mmCIF file of C-alpha atoms and ligand atoms in Angstrom:
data_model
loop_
_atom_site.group_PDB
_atom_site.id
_atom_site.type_symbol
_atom_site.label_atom_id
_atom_site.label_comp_id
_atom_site.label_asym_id
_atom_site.label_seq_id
_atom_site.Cartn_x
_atom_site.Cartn_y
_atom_site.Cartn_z
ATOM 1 C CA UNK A 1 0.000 0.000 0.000
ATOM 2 C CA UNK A 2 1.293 2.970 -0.598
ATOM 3 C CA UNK A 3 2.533 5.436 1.953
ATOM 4 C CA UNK A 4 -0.081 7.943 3.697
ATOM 5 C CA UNK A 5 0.401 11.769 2.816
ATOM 6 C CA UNK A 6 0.152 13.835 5.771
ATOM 7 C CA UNK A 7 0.912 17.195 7.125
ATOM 8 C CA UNK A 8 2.173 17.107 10.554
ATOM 9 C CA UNK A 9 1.248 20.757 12.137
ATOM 10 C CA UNK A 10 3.142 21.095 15.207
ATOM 11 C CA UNK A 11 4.346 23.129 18.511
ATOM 12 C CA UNK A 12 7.577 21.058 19.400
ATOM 13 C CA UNK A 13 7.691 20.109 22.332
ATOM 14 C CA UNK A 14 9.487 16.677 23.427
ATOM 15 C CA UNK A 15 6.493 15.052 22.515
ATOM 16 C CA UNK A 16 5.827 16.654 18.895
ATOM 17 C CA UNK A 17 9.789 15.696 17.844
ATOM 18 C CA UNK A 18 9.387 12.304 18.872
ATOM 19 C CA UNK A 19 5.946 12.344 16.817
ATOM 20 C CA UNK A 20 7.525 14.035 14.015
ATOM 21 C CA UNK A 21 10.684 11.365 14.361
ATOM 22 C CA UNK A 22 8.602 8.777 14.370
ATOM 23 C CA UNK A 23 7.173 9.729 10.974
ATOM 24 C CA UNK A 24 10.673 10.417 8.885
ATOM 25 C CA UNK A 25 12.115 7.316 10.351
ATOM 26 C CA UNK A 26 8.416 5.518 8.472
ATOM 27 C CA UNK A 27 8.991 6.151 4.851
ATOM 28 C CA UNK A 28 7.086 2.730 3.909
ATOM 29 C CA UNK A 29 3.889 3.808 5.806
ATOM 30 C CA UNK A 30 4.352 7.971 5.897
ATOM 31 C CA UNK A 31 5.231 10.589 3.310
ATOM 32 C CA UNK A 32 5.538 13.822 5.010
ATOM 33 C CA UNK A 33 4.481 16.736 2.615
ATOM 34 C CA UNK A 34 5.226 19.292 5.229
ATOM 35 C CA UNK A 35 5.755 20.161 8.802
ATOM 36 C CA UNK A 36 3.767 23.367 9.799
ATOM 37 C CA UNK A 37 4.515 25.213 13.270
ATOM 38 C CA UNK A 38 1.918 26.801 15.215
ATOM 39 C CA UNK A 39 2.603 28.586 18.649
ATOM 40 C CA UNK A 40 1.529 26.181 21.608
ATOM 41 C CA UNK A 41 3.755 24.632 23.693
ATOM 42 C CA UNK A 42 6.811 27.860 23.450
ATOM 43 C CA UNK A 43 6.392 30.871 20.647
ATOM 44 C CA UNK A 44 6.263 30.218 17.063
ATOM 45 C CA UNK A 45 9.702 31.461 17.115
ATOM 46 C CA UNK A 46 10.598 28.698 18.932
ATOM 47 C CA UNK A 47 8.290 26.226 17.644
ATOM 48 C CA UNK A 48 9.411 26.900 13.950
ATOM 49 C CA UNK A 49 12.645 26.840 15.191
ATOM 50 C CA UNK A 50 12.531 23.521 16.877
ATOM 51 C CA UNK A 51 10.793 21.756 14.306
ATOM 52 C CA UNK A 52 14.158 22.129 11.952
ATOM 53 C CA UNK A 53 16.140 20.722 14.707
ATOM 54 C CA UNK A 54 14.323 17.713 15.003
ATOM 55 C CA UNK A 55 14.704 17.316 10.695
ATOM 56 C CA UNK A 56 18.082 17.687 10.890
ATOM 57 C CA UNK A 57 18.895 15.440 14.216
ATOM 58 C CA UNK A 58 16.869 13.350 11.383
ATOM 59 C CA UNK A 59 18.877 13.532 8.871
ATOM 60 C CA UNK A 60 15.813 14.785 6.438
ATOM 61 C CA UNK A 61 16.955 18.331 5.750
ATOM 62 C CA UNK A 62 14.890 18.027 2.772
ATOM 63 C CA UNK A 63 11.399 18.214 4.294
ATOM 64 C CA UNK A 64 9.544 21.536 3.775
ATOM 65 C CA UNK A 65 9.124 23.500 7.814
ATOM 66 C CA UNK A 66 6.430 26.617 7.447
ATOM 67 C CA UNK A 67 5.843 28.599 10.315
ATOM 68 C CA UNK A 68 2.360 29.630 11.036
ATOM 69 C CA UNK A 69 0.369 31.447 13.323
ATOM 70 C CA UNK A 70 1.696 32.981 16.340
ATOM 71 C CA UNK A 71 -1.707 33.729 18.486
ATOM 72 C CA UNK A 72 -4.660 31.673 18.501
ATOM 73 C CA UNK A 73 -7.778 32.956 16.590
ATOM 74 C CA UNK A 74 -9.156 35.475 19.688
ATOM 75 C CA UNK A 75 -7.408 35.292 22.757
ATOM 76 C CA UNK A 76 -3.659 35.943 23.941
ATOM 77 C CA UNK A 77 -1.201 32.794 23.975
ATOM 78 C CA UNK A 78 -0.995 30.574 26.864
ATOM 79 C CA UNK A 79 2.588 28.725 26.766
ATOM 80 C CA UNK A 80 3.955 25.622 28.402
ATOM 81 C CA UNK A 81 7.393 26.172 29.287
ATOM 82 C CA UNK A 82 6.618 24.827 33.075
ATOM 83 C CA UNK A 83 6.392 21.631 31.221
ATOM 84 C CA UNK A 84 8.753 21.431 27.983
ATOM 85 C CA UNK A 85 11.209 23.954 29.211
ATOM 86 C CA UNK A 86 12.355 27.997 28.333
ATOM 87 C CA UNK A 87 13.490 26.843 24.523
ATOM 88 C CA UNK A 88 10.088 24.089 24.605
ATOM 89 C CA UNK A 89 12.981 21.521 23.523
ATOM 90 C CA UNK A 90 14.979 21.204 26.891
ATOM 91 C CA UNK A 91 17.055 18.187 27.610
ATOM 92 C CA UNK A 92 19.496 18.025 24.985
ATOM 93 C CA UNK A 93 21.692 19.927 23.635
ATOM 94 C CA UNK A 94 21.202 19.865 19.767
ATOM 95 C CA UNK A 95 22.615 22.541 17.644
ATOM 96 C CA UNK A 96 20.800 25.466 16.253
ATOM 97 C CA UNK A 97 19.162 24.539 12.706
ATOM 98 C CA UNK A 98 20.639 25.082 9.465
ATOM 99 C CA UNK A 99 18.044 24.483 7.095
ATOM 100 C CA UNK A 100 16.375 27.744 6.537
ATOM 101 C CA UNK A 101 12.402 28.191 7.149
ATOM 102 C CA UNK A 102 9.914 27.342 3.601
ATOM 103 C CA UNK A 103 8.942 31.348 2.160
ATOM 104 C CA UNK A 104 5.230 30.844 2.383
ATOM 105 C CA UNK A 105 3.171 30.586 5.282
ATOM 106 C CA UNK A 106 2.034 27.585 6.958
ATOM 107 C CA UNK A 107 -2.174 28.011 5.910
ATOM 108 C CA UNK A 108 -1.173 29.125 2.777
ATOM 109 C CA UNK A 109 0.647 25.629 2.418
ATOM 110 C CA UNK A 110 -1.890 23.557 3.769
ATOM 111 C CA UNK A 111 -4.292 25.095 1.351
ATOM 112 C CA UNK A 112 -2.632 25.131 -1.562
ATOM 113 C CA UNK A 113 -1.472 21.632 -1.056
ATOM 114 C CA UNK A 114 -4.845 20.432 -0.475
ATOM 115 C CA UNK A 115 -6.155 21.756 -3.276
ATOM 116 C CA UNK A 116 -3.394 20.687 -5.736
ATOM 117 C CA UNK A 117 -3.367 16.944 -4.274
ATOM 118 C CA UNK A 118 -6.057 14.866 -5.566
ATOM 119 C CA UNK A 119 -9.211 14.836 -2.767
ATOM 120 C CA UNK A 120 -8.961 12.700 -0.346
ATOM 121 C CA UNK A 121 -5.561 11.708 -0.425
ATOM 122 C CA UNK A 122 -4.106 13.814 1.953
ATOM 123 C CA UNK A 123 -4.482 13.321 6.288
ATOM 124 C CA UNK A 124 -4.093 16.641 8.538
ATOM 125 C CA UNK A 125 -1.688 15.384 11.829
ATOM 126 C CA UNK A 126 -2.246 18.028 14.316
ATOM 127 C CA UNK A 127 0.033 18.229 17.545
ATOM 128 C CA UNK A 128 -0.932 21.573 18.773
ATOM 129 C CA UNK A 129 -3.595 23.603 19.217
ATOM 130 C CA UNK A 130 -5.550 23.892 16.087
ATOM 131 C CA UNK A 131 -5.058 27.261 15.070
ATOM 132 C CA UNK A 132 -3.301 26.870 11.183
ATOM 133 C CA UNK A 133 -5.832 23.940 10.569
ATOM 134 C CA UNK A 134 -8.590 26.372 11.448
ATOM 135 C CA UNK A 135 -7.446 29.750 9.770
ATOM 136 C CA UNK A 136 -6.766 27.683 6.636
ATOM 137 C CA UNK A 137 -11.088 25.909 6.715
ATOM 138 C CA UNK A 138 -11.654 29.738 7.032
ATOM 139 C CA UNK A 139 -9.446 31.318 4.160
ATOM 140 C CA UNK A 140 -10.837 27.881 2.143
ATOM 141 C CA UNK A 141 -13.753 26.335 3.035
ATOM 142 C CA UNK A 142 -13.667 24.107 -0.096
ATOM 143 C CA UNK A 143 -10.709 22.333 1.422
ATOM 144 C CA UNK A 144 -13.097 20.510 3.964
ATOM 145 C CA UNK A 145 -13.889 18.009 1.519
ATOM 146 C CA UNK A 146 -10.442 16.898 -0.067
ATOM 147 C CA UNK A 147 -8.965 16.568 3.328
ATOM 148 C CA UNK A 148 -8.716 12.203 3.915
ATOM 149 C CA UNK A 149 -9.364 13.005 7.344
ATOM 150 C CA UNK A 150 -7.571 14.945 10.655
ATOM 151 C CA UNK A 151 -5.733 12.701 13.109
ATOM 152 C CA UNK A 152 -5.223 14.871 16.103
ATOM 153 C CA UNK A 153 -3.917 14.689 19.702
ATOM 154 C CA UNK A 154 -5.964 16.915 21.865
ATOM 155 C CA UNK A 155 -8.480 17.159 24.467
ATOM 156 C CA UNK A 156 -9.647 14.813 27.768
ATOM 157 C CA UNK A 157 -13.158 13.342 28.736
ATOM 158 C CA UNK A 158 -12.762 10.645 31.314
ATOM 159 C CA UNK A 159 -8.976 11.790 32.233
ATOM 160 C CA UNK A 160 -9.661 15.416 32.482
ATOM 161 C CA UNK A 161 -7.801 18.108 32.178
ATOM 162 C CA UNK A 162 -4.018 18.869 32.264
ATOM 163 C CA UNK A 163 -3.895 22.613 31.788
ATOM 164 C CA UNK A 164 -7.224 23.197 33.885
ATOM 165 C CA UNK A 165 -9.545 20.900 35.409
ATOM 166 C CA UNK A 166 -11.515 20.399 32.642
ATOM 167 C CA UNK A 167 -9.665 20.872 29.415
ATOM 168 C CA UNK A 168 -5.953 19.620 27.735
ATOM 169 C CA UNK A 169 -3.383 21.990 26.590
ATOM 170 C CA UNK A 170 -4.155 21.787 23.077
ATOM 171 C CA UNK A 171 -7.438 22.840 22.695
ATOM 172 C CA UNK A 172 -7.439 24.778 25.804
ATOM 173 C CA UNK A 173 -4.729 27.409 24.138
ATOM 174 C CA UNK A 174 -7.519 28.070 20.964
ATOM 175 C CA UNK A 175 -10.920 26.803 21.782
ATOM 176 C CA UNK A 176 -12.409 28.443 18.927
ATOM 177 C CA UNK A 177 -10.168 27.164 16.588
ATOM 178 C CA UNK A 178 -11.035 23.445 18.068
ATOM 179 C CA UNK A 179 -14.493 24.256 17.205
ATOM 180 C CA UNK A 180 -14.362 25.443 13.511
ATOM 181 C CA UNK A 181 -12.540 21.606 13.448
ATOM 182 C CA UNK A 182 -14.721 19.463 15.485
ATOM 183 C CA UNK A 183 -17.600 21.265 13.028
ATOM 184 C CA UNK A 184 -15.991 21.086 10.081
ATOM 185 C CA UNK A 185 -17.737 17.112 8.725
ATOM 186 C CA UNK A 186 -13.691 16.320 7.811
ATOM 187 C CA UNK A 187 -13.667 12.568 9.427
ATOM 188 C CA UNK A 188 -11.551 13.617 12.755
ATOM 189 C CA UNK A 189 -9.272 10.750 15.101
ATOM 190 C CA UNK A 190 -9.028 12.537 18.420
ATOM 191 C CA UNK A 191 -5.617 11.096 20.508
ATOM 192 C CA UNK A 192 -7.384 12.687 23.540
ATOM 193 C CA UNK A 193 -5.282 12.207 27.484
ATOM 194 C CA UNK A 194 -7.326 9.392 27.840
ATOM 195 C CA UNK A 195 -5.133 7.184 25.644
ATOM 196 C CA UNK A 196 -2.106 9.105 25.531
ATOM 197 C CA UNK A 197 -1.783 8.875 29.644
ATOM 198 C CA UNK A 198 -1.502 4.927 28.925
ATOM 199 C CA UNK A 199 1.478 5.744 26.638
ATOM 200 C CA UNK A 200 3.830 5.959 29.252
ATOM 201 C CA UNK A 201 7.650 5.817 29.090
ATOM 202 C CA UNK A 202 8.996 4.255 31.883
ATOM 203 C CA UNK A 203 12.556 3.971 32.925
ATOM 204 C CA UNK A 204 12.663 0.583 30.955
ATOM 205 C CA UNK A 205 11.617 1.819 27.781
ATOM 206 C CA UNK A 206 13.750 5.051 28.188
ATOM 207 C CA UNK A 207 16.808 2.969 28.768
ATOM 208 C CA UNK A 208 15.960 0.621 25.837
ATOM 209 C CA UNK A 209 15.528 4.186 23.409
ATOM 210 C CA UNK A 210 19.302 5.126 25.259
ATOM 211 C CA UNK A 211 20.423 1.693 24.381
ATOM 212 C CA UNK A 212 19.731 2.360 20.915
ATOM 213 C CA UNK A 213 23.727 4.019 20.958
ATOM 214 C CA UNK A 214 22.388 6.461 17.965
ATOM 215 C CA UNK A 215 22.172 10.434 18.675
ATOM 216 C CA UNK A 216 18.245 10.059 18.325
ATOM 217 C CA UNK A 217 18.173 7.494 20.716
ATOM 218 C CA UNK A 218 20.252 9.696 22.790
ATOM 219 C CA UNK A 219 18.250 12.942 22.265
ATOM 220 C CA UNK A 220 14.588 11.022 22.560
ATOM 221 C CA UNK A 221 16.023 9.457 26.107
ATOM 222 C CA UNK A 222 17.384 13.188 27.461
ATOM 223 C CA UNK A 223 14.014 14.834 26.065
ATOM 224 C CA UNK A 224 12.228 12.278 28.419
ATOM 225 C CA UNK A 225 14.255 12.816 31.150
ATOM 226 C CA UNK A 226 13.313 16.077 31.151
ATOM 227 C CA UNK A 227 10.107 15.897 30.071
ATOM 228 C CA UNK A 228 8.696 13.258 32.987
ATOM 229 C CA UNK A 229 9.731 15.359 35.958
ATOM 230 C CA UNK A 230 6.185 17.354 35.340
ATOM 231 C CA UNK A 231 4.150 14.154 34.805
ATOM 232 C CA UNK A 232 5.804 12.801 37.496
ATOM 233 C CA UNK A 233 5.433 15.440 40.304
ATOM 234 C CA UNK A 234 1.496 16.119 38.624
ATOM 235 C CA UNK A 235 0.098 13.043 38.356
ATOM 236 C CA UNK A 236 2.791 10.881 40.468
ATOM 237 C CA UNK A 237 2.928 8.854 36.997
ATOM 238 C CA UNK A 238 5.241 6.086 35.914
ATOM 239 C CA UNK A 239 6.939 8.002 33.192
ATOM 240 C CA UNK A 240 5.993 10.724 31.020
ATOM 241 C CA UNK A 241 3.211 10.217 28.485
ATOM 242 C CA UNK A 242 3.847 9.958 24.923
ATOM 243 C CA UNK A 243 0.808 12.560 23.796
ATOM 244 C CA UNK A 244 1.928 12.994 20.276
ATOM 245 C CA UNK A 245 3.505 10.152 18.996
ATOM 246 C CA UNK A 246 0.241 8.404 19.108
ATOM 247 C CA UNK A 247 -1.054 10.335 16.335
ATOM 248 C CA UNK A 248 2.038 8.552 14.192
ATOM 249 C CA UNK A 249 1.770 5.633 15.353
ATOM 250 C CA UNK A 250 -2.116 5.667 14.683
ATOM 251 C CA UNK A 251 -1.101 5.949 11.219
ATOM 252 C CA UNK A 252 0.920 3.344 10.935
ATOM 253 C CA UNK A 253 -0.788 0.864 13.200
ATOM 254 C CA UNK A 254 -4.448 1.316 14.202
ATOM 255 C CA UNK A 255 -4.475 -1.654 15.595
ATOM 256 C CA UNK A 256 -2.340 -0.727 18.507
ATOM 257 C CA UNK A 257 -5.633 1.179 19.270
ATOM 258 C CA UNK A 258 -9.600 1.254 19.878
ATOM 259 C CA UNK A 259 -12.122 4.460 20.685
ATOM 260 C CA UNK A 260 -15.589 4.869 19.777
ATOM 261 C CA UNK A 261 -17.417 7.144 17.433
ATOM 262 C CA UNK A 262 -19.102 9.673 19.080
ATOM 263 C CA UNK A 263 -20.038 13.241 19.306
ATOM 264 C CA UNK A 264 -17.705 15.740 20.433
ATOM 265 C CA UNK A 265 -18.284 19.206 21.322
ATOM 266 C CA UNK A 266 -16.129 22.033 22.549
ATOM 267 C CA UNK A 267 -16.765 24.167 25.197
ATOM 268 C CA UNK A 268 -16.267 27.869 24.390
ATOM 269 C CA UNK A 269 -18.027 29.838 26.535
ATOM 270 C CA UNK A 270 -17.574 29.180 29.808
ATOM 271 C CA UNK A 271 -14.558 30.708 31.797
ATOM 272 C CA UNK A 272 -15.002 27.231 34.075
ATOM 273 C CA UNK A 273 -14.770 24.640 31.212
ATOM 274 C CA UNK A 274 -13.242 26.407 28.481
ATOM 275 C CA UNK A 275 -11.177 24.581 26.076
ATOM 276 C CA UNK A 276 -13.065 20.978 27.198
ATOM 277 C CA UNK A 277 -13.858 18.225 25.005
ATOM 278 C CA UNK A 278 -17.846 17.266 25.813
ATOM 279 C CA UNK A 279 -17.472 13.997 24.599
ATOM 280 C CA UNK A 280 -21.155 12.080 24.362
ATOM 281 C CA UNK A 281 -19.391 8.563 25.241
ATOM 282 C CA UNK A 282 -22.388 6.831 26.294
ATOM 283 C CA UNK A 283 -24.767 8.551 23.578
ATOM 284 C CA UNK A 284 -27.485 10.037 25.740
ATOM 285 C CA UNK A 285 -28.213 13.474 22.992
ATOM 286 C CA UNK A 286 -29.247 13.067 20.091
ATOM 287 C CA UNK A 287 -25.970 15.203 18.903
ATOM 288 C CA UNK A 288 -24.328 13.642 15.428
ATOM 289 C CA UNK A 289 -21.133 11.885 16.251
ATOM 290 C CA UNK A 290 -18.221 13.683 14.512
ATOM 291 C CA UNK A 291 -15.118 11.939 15.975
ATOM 292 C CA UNK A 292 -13.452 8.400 17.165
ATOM 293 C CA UNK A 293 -12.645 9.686 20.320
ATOM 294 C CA UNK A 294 -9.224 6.755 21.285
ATOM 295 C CA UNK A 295 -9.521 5.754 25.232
ATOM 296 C CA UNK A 296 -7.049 2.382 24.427
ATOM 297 C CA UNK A 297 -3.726 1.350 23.753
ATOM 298 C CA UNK A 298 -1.630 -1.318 23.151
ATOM 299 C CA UNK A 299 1.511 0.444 25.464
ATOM 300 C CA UNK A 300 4.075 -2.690 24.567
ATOM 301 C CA UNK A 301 3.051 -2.755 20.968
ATOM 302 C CA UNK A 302 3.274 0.700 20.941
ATOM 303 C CA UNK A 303 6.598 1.280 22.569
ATOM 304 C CA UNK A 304 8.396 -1.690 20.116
ATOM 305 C CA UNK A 305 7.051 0.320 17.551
ATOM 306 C CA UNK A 306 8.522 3.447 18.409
ATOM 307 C CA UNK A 307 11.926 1.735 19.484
ATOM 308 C CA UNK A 308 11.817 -0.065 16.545
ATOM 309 C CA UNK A 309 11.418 3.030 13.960
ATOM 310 C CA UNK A 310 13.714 5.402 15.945
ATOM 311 C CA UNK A 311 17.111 2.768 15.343
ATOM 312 C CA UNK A 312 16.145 2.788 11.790
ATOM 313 C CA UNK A 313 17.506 6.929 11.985
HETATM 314 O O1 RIB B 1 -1.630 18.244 26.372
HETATM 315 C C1 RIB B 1 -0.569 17.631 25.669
HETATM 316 C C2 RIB B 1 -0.329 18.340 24.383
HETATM 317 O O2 RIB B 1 0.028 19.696 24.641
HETATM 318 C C3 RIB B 1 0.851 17.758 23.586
HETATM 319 O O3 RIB B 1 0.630 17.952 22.218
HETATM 320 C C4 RIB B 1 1.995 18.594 24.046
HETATM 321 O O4 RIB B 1 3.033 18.678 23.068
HETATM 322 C C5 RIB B 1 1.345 19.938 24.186
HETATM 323 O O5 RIB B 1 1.287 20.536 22.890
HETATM 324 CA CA1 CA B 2 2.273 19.174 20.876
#
């Protein structure tokens, strides 16, 4: 079969470059058209910025990085660096990128390459808050319906919240964007805290990524390292969870997963629950369902995966 097109949009983060590494090291199962930054997890600056380092530590200095938008769609930006660190990429030290930044702008790309690719054959892979994917359905609404589908990782319904009680980072930092998604009728995957708090990287599957002897294994095990302490302290968790790299593994292996189709609304108006992800699990409106909302995962089958795919680089 031949391999998936996708656009990875993304606010590296530890999480989002072992996502995106996950991808270039899958050539058989993942063509990458483009990496587009969004601000979320540190400033655009950063996140563009971060995204090039991650190519390069690669070893793909071909692929295309666009930045994007650097506020979501109406209200001010609400970072992470309590979690991912002052440059969003703490725990190595990798050298400032080389390859320059693409010319256009990230929603101009997504557009444009939507509408040149043939419909359907391109998948949206967003692992930040949904700000491009949403400013480019409202420059293009015609896009909606060559778009294969959106695989996301965002929001919470039986986990709840990590940036407030109620809602996940993600969608928390542009609500509004969330919703022109969620409404948009594009076939959505939602990688939602409920799953991605199973994908947990415990000392055992750190050491086997540092036992990999490769500078990604390296890099991925000191991102971790760095990366668990808030999990850890938060949640008193065995590791830190993998949020983003279950969107890419998704991809390539579904099976390694199971949800349920349901509806899924986003709260925007309420200062309490803003940014939450009303998921109708047990069906009791008669709302349409517009997502497969993922509560399981295979965590071994996951993690051989992702050990697997990172030696390959
Ligand atoms: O809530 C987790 C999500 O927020 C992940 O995508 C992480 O990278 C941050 O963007
Ligand atoms: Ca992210």
């Amino acid at each position: 079969m031949a391999p998936r097109k996708i656009i990875i949009d993304t606010d590296p983060g530890q999480d989002d470059a072992v996502a995106i590494l996950l991808a270039l090291a899958s050539p058989e199962d993942i063509e990458v058209l483009g990496i587009t930054c969004v601000a979320g997890n540190v400033p655009l600056e950063l996140t563009a910025r971060n995204a090039r380092i991650v190519c390069e530590l690669a070893g793909k200095t071909d692929i295309k990085v666009f930045a994007g938008c650097d506020a979501p769609l109406e209200r001010p930006l609400v970072t992470a660096e309590h979690v991912h660190g002052k440059t969003g990429l703490d725990g190595p030290t990798l050298p400032e990128p080389r390859m320059p930044l693409a010319e256009e702008h990230a929603v101009a790309f997504i557009v444009e390459t939507l509408r040149d690719a043939a419909p359907g054959t391109v998948t949206l892979c967003p692992l930040g808050p949904l700000t491009n994917i949403a400013r480019a359905l409202q420059k293009a609404p015609d896009i909606a319906d060559r778009i294969a589908g959106i695989v996301l990782m965002g929001g919470a319904y039986f986990e709840v919240g990590n940036i407030t009680p109620t809602a996940e980072f993600n969608i928390y930092v542009d609500p509004e964007a969330a919703a022109i998604v969620f409404g948009s009728g594009v076939p959505i995957t939602v990688m939602p805290l409920d799953v991605t708090h199973k994908a947990l990287v415990t000392k055992a599957r750190n050491d086997a990524f540092r036992a990999l002897g490769t500078p990604v294994g390296a890099a991925v095990a000191e991102m971790t390292d760095f990366f668990e302490r808030f999990d850890k302290e938060k949640y008193g968790s065995n590791g830190a969870p993998l949020h983003d790299p279950c969107v890419t593994a998704y991809l390539i292996r579904p099976d390694l997963f199971s949800g349920r189709h349901v509806n899924v609304e986003i709260e925007t108006g309420s200062d309490l629950t803003l940014g939450m992800t009303v998921a109708d699990w047990w069906g009791v409106t008669d709302r349409a369902p517009n997502a497969t909302f993922i509560g399981e995962i295979d965590a071994d089958g996951f993690f051989a995966l992702l050990t697997e795919r990172l030696a390959r680089l």
